[in-house]
Short mmCIF file of C-alpha atoms and ligand atoms in Angstrom, two decimals:
data_model
loop_
_atom_site.label_atom_id
_atom_site.label_comp_id
_atom_site.label_asym_id
_atom_site.label_seq_id
_atom_site.Cartn_x
_atom_site.Cartn_y
_atom_site.Cartn_z
CA MET A 1 0.12 35.12 -45.86
CA LYS A 2 -3.19 35.28 -46.17
CA LYS A 3 -5.31 37.35 -43.13
CA THR A 4 -6.90 32.97 -42.61
CA GLN A 5 -3.37 32.01 -42.79
CA THR A 6 -1.47 33.51 -40.24
CA ALA A 7 -4.91 32.84 -37.71
CA ILE A 8 -4.35 29.44 -38.16
CA LEU A 9 -1.04 29.89 -37.63
CA ALA A 10 -1.30 31.57 -34.72
CA ALA A 11 -4.04 29.20 -33.08
CA MET A 12 -1.60 26.34 -34.04
CA THR A 13 0.74 27.56 -32.06
CA ALA A 14 -1.05 28.74 -29.57
CA PHE A 15 -1.89 25.13 -28.89
CA ALA A 16 1.06 23.43 -29.56
CA PRO A 17 2.25 23.48 -25.90
CA MET A 18 -1.02 21.64 -24.60
CA ALA A 19 -0.79 19.04 -27.20
CA VAL A 20 2.68 18.80 -26.57
CA LEU A 21 2.03 18.20 -22.52
CA ALA A 22 -0.76 15.61 -23.27
CA GLU A 23 1.59 13.18 -25.20
CA ASP A 24 4.08 11.24 -23.48
CA SER A 25 7.79 11.29 -23.70
CA ASN A 26 9.74 8.79 -25.52
CA ASP A 27 12.45 8.66 -23.69
CA PRO A 28 12.52 5.06 -21.40
CA ILE A 29 10.74 5.17 -18.09
CA VAL A 30 12.98 3.72 -16.06
CA ILE A 31 11.25 0.69 -13.64
CA PRO A 32 14.03 -0.70 -11.13
CA ILE A 33 14.44 -4.25 -10.42
CA HIS A 34 15.04 -6.27 -7.05
CA ASN A 35 15.84 -9.03 -6.10
CA TRP A 36 12.24 -10.80 -5.09
CA SER A 37 10.08 -12.50 -7.42
CA SER A 38 7.00 -10.22 -7.23
CA GLN A 39 8.94 -7.02 -7.71
CA ILE A 40 10.18 -8.29 -10.54
CA VAL A 41 6.84 -9.60 -11.67
CA MET A 42 4.77 -6.78 -11.47
CA SER A 43 7.22 -4.65 -12.60
CA ASN A 44 7.22 -6.31 -15.77
CA VAL A 45 3.40 -6.39 -15.45
CA VAL A 46 3.24 -2.82 -15.60
CA GLY A 47 6.33 -2.16 -17.63
CA GLN A 48 4.86 -4.07 -20.65
CA LEU A 49 1.03 -2.35 -20.19
CA LEU A 50 3.17 0.60 -21.15
CA GLU A 51 4.26 -0.32 -23.90
CA GLN A 52 0.99 -1.65 -25.03
CA GLN A 53 0.52 2.18 -24.94
CA GLY A 54 3.62 3.03 -27.11
CA ALA A 55 5.63 3.79 -24.17
CA TYR A 56 9.42 3.02 -24.17
CA VAL A 57 10.41 1.09 -21.20
CA GLU A 58 13.84 0.54 -19.45
CA TYR A 59 14.19 -1.86 -16.86
CA VAL A 60 17.30 -1.03 -14.49
CA THR A 61 18.02 -3.88 -11.44
CA THR A 62 18.45 -1.79 -8.23
CA ASP A 63 19.39 -1.76 -4.91
CA SER A 64 16.07 -1.59 -2.87
CA GLN A 65 17.32 1.20 -0.46
CA ALA A 66 18.67 3.22 -2.86
CA VAL A 67 16.16 2.96 -5.35
CA TYR A 68 14.54 5.90 -3.25
CA GLU A 69 17.67 8.25 -3.40
CA SER A 70 17.42 7.42 -7.28
CA ILE A 71 13.53 8.19 -7.71
CA ARG A 72 14.18 11.26 -6.26
CA MET A 73 16.66 12.26 -8.68
CA GLY A 74 14.98 10.72 -11.67
CA ASP A 75 17.42 8.60 -12.65
CA VAL A 76 14.69 5.33 -12.29
CA THR A 77 11.08 7.14 -12.75
CA LEU A 78 8.60 4.68 -10.09
CA GLU A 79 9.26 1.35 -7.85
CA MET A 80 5.81 -0.78 -7.96
CA GLU A 81 6.39 -2.53 -4.69
CA VAL A 82 7.29 0.14 -1.70
CA TRP A 83 6.51 -2.81 1.25
CA GLU A 84 6.04 -0.82 4.79
CA GLY A 85 8.05 -2.99 6.95
CA ALA A 86 11.24 -3.31 4.98
CA PHE A 87 10.82 0.45 3.13
CA GLY A 88 9.67 2.13 4.78
CA ALA A 89 12.15 3.97 6.26
CA SER A 90 14.15 4.81 3.13
CA PHE A 91 11.26 6.07 1.55
CA ARG A 92 9.49 8.53 4.45
CA ALA A 93 13.09 10.08 4.26
CA ALA A 94 13.19 10.34 0.80
CA MET A 95 9.28 12.30 1.29
CA GLU A 96 11.60 14.98 3.30
CA LYS A 97 12.92 15.44 1.04
CA GLY A 98 11.28 15.42 -2.06
CA GLY A 99 11.52 14.88 -5.19
CA ILE A 100 9.81 11.70 -4.70
CA VAL A 101 5.80 11.03 -5.21
CA ASP A 102 3.13 8.80 -2.87
CA VAL A 103 1.53 7.26 -5.75
CA GLY A 104 -0.75 5.29 -3.54
CA ASP A 105 -1.21 2.13 -1.76
CA HIS A 106 -2.43 -1.48 -3.49
CA ASN A 107 -5.32 -2.80 -2.25
CA ALA A 108 -2.91 -5.01 -0.58
CA VAL A 109 -2.22 -5.31 3.57
CA THR A 110 2.06 -6.80 3.76
CA ARG A 111 3.24 -7.77 6.70
CA GLU A 112 6.75 -9.16 6.85
CA ASP A 113 8.52 -10.72 10.13
CA TRP A 114 10.19 -13.81 11.48
CA TRP A 115 8.33 -16.56 10.48
CA TYR A 116 7.92 -20.43 11.13
CA PRO A 117 6.47 -23.23 9.06
CA MET A 118 3.58 -24.78 10.83
CA TRP A 119 5.54 -28.10 12.32
CA THR A 120 8.11 -25.85 14.42
CA LYS A 121 5.85 -25.15 16.62
CA GLU A 122 5.31 -29.16 18.03
CA ALA A 123 7.79 -28.84 19.31
CA CYS A 124 8.38 -24.94 20.72
CA PRO A 125 4.53 -24.96 21.81
CA GLY A 126 4.09 -21.93 23.07
CA LEU A 127 4.87 -20.56 19.80
CA PRO A 128 3.60 -17.80 17.94
CA ASP A 129 4.43 -15.62 21.03
CA TRP A 130 8.17 -14.57 21.03
CA GLU A 131 9.38 -15.05 24.66
CA ALA A 132 7.95 -18.33 24.04
CA LEU A 133 10.22 -18.97 20.73
CA ASN A 134 12.91 -17.42 22.83
CA ASP A 135 12.91 -20.12 26.04
CA CYS A 136 13.40 -22.88 23.33
CA ALA A 137 16.12 -21.08 21.65
CA GLU A 138 18.37 -23.81 21.79
CA ILE A 139 15.90 -25.89 19.37
CA PHE A 140 17.29 -23.66 16.32
CA ALA A 141 20.59 -23.90 17.24
CA THR A 142 23.60 -24.77 14.75
CA PRO A 143 26.84 -26.39 14.50
CA GLU A 144 27.46 -22.17 13.23
CA THR A 145 25.40 -20.82 16.10
CA GLY A 146 27.09 -22.39 19.40
CA ASP A 147 24.20 -22.50 21.61
CA LYS A 148 22.31 -19.47 20.13
CA GLY A 149 19.04 -20.49 18.31
CA ARG A 150 19.63 -19.53 14.83
CA TYR A 151 17.47 -17.03 12.65
CA LEU A 152 17.65 -16.71 8.97
CA ASP A 153 16.93 -13.15 7.80
CA GLY A 154 17.17 -11.95 4.84
CA PRO A 155 19.47 -10.29 2.41
CA VAL A 156 21.15 -7.19 3.65
CA ASP A 157 19.32 -5.11 1.70
CA TRP A 158 15.21 -5.12 3.05
CA LEU A 159 17.03 -3.86 6.45
CA LYS A 160 15.48 -6.20 8.69
CA HIS A 161 17.50 -4.75 11.59
CA GLY A 162 17.25 -8.62 12.88
CA LYS A 163 20.58 -8.55 14.41
CA GLU A 164 19.50 -5.35 16.54
CA ARG A 165 16.08 -6.87 17.51
CA VAL A 166 17.45 -9.64 18.80
CA GLU A 167 20.16 -7.67 21.33
CA ALA A 168 17.14 -5.33 21.81
CA LEU A 169 15.12 -7.73 22.60
CA GLY A 170 17.99 -10.09 24.38
CA MET A 171 17.06 -12.84 23.31
CA ASP A 172 19.45 -16.01 22.20
CA PHE A 173 19.44 -16.71 18.87
CA THR A 174 22.66 -15.25 16.17
CA VAL A 175 20.77 -13.38 12.20
CA ILE A 176 22.15 -14.76 9.27
CA ASN A 177 22.03 -13.38 6.08
CA ALA A 178 20.49 -14.69 3.94
CA GLY A 179 22.34 -14.52 0.14
CA SER A 180 19.21 -14.09 -1.74
CA ALA A 181 14.77 -14.79 -1.35
CA ALA A 182 16.54 -18.44 -3.11
CA ALA A 183 18.28 -19.04 0.37
CA LEU A 184 15.62 -19.47 2.45
CA TRP A 185 13.37 -21.47 0.13
CA ALA A 186 16.24 -24.11 0.25
CA THR A 187 16.04 -23.34 3.72
CA ILE A 188 12.48 -24.05 4.76
CA GLY A 189 12.82 -26.94 1.82
CA ALA A 190 15.59 -28.87 3.13
CA ALA A 191 14.20 -28.58 7.14
CA GLU A 192 10.39 -29.84 5.90
CA ALA A 193 12.05 -33.43 5.40
CA ASP A 194 12.24 -34.46 8.38
CA LYS A 195 10.29 -32.10 10.03
CA THR A 196 13.80 -29.70 11.60
CA PRO A 197 11.98 -26.23 13.49
CA ILE A 198 13.47 -23.51 11.43
CA VAL A 199 12.48 -19.56 11.97
CA VAL A 200 13.00 -17.32 9.18
CA PHE A 201 12.46 -14.21 7.24
CA ASN A 202 8.96 -14.44 5.44
CA TRP A 203 6.48 -12.29 4.44
CA THR A 204 3.13 -11.55 2.82
CA PRO A 205 2.19 -11.66 -0.16
CA ASN A 206 4.49 -14.28 -1.23
CA PHE A 207 3.97 -17.44 -3.03
CA ALA A 208 4.83 -19.46 0.03
CA GLU A 209 2.16 -19.35 2.25
CA ALA A 210 0.75 -22.38 -0.66
CA VAL A 211 3.23 -23.85 -0.47
CA TRP A 212 4.60 -24.06 3.47
CA PRO A 213 1.37 -23.08 6.15
CA GLY A 214 3.50 -21.26 8.81
CA GLU A 215 2.88 -18.25 10.96
CA PHE A 216 4.59 -15.31 11.70
CA VAL A 217 6.40 -15.36 15.35
CA GLU A 218 3.68 -12.60 17.71
CA PHE A 219 6.41 -9.76 18.42
CA PRO A 220 5.73 -7.08 20.47
CA GLU A 221 3.55 -4.79 17.88
CA TRP A 222 4.55 -1.93 15.90
CA GLU A 223 4.06 1.42 17.72
CA ASP A 224 5.25 4.86 14.88
CA GLY A 225 8.57 5.51 15.80
CA CYS A 226 10.12 2.09 16.74
CA ASP A 227 12.59 2.44 14.59
CA THR A 228 13.29 6.65 15.35
CA ASP A 229 12.93 6.34 19.47
CA PRO A 230 14.13 4.71 21.91
CA ALA A 231 11.28 5.20 24.33
CA VAL A 232 9.07 3.79 21.56
CA GLY A 233 8.59 -0.20 22.55
CA PRO A 234 9.59 -2.14 25.76
CA ASN A 235 13.43 -1.48 26.25
CA PRO A 236 13.13 2.13 27.05
CA ASP A 237 16.99 2.36 25.18
CA ALA A 238 17.19 0.40 22.20
CA LEU A 239 15.41 0.88 18.75
CA TYR A 240 13.76 -2.21 16.97
CA ASP A 241 12.17 -3.78 19.67
CA CYS A 242 9.09 -4.54 18.43
CA GLY A 243 7.77 -6.44 14.97
CA ASN A 244 7.34 -4.55 12.65
CA PRO A 245 3.66 -4.07 11.06
CA ALA A 246 1.07 -7.17 10.86
CA ASP A 247 -1.11 -4.66 8.53
CA GLY A 248 0.99 -2.78 6.65
CA TYR A 249 0.52 -1.19 3.70
CA LEU A 250 1.89 -1.37 -0.32
CA LYS A 251 2.40 1.87 -2.10
CA LYS A 252 3.53 2.47 -6.02
CA ALA A 253 6.08 5.37 -5.82
CA ALA A 254 7.00 7.21 -8.57
CA TRP A 255 10.24 10.37 -9.69
CA GLU A 256 8.07 13.75 -8.83
CA GLY A 257 8.34 15.04 -12.68
CA MET A 258 7.03 11.80 -13.86
CA GLU A 259 3.67 13.19 -14.09
CA GLU A 260 4.55 15.91 -16.53
CA LYS A 261 6.68 14.13 -18.66
CA TRP A 262 4.81 10.60 -18.86
CA PRO A 263 1.19 11.95 -18.17
CA ALA A 264 -0.50 8.86 -20.43
CA ALA A 265 1.79 6.63 -18.24
CA TYR A 266 1.32 8.67 -15.16
CA ALA A 267 -2.20 8.52 -15.47
CA THR A 268 -2.37 4.37 -15.76
CA LEU A 269 0.77 3.83 -12.66
CA GLU A 270 -2.22 5.74 -10.49
CA LYS A 271 -4.77 3.99 -11.45
CA VAL A 272 -2.69 0.41 -11.13
CA SER A 273 -3.07 -1.86 -7.38
CA PHE A 274 -2.73 -5.60 -7.33
CA THR A 275 -4.08 -7.66 -4.65
CA ASN A 276 -2.98 -10.61 -2.08
CA PRO A 277 -3.86 -13.17 -3.85
CA GLN A 278 -2.59 -11.28 -7.89
CA ILE A 279 0.41 -10.14 -5.70
CA ALA A 280 1.05 -13.99 -4.83
CA GLU A 281 0.08 -16.11 -8.06
CA MET A 282 3.43 -13.40 -9.65
CA ALA A 283 5.55 -14.73 -7.04
CA LYS A 284 4.96 -18.30 -7.78
CA LEU A 285 4.97 -18.41 -11.73
CA VAL A 286 8.51 -17.87 -11.16
CA ASP A 287 9.28 -19.66 -7.82
CA ILE A 288 7.32 -22.16 -8.47
CA ASP A 289 6.44 -22.59 -12.30
CA GLU A 290 10.13 -21.22 -13.26
CA MET A 291 9.14 -19.17 -15.86
CA GLU A 292 11.98 -15.98 -16.28
CA PRO A 293 10.04 -12.39 -15.31
CA GLN A 294 9.33 -10.94 -18.63
CA GLU A 295 6.77 -14.36 -19.74
CA ALA A 296 5.46 -14.83 -16.21
CA ALA A 297 4.38 -11.22 -17.00
CA ALA A 298 3.08 -12.11 -20.28
CA VAL A 299 1.28 -14.97 -18.99
CA TRP A 300 -0.39 -13.08 -16.31
CA LEU A 301 -1.67 -9.77 -18.46
CA GLU A 302 -2.99 -12.43 -21.09
CA GLU A 303 -5.31 -14.43 -18.38
CA ASN A 304 -6.06 -11.51 -15.85
CA PRO A 305 -7.23 -8.28 -18.74
CA ASP A 306 -10.39 -8.01 -16.50
CA VAL A 307 -7.69 -6.93 -13.68
CA TRP A 308 -5.77 -4.29 -16.68
CA GLN A 309 -8.44 -3.44 -19.25
CA GLY A 310 -9.51 -0.35 -17.60
CA TRP A 311 -6.42 0.76 -16.08
CA ILE A 312 -4.97 2.09 -20.01
CA ASN A 313 -6.21 4.97 -21.69
C1 LIG B 401 10.74 -6.44 0.79
N1 LIG B 401 10.67 -8.27 0.66
C2 LIG B 401 9.39 -8.49 0.45
C3 LIG B 401 11.01 -9.11 0.53
O1 LIG B 401 10.58 -8.13 2.24
#
């Protein structure tokens, strides 16, 4: 071998590791899918963006709390919607154990809590105050709940701690968990016809705010530690005696190894940031327009190139 060839070979070998580092792995990026529409559409939006850049993407349906443990282990690569109210505790617990990284906040403010459509206020004029709500408990009674008011909470895996809150604040309500998000919308829709007063779990950003004007119930304001320290909140002996954060974050999270294994995809994930109206629109494409999530994502990307063009490499 000539001297120059040897030198070239040595140079190539020296640079090879850098070339490898700069290229994303062909292993699939695993994106988790949960049980509310904006998360499903947003996950498909980002998945399709990554595929445009040559990534392999796989979607898995997972529990929305257990996912943080799966990310830590590297079985799932990222999470597009870490809602502070519902998942802050699981996310913080996983961060403390290690293996998961905070990839920054969306430019969005979130709230998840007890909510009523505006017609409810006519039957209970002291709203949105929680004590006024409690004084009206009997107007929310159903055969299922006897003389207690009925509160329809989210599906169990969103861990809203409705039952604990009712107990901690001594409320005259029975908490029923909805089987799905669709059951919440069906309940509001059914109550709309004769303006039956109802109180259900809801959140923002969501499509619902454009369909049913309403308000969140104002509980004792959230304070850090309300879910871990009984002394925090008005009941000195109970956890969950506060509302959820009224101006919660919406974060992206990823497996710690993602940046090294898929650097280009990770660079995109760092830049991705959706606003409240964009997130509400993603939910609407499925919950009102009845598109399939993949189709909704494709439509959203087609209609919003100015939003995402700066995010890809
Ligand atoms: C997590 N969620 C947005 C359904 O409250």
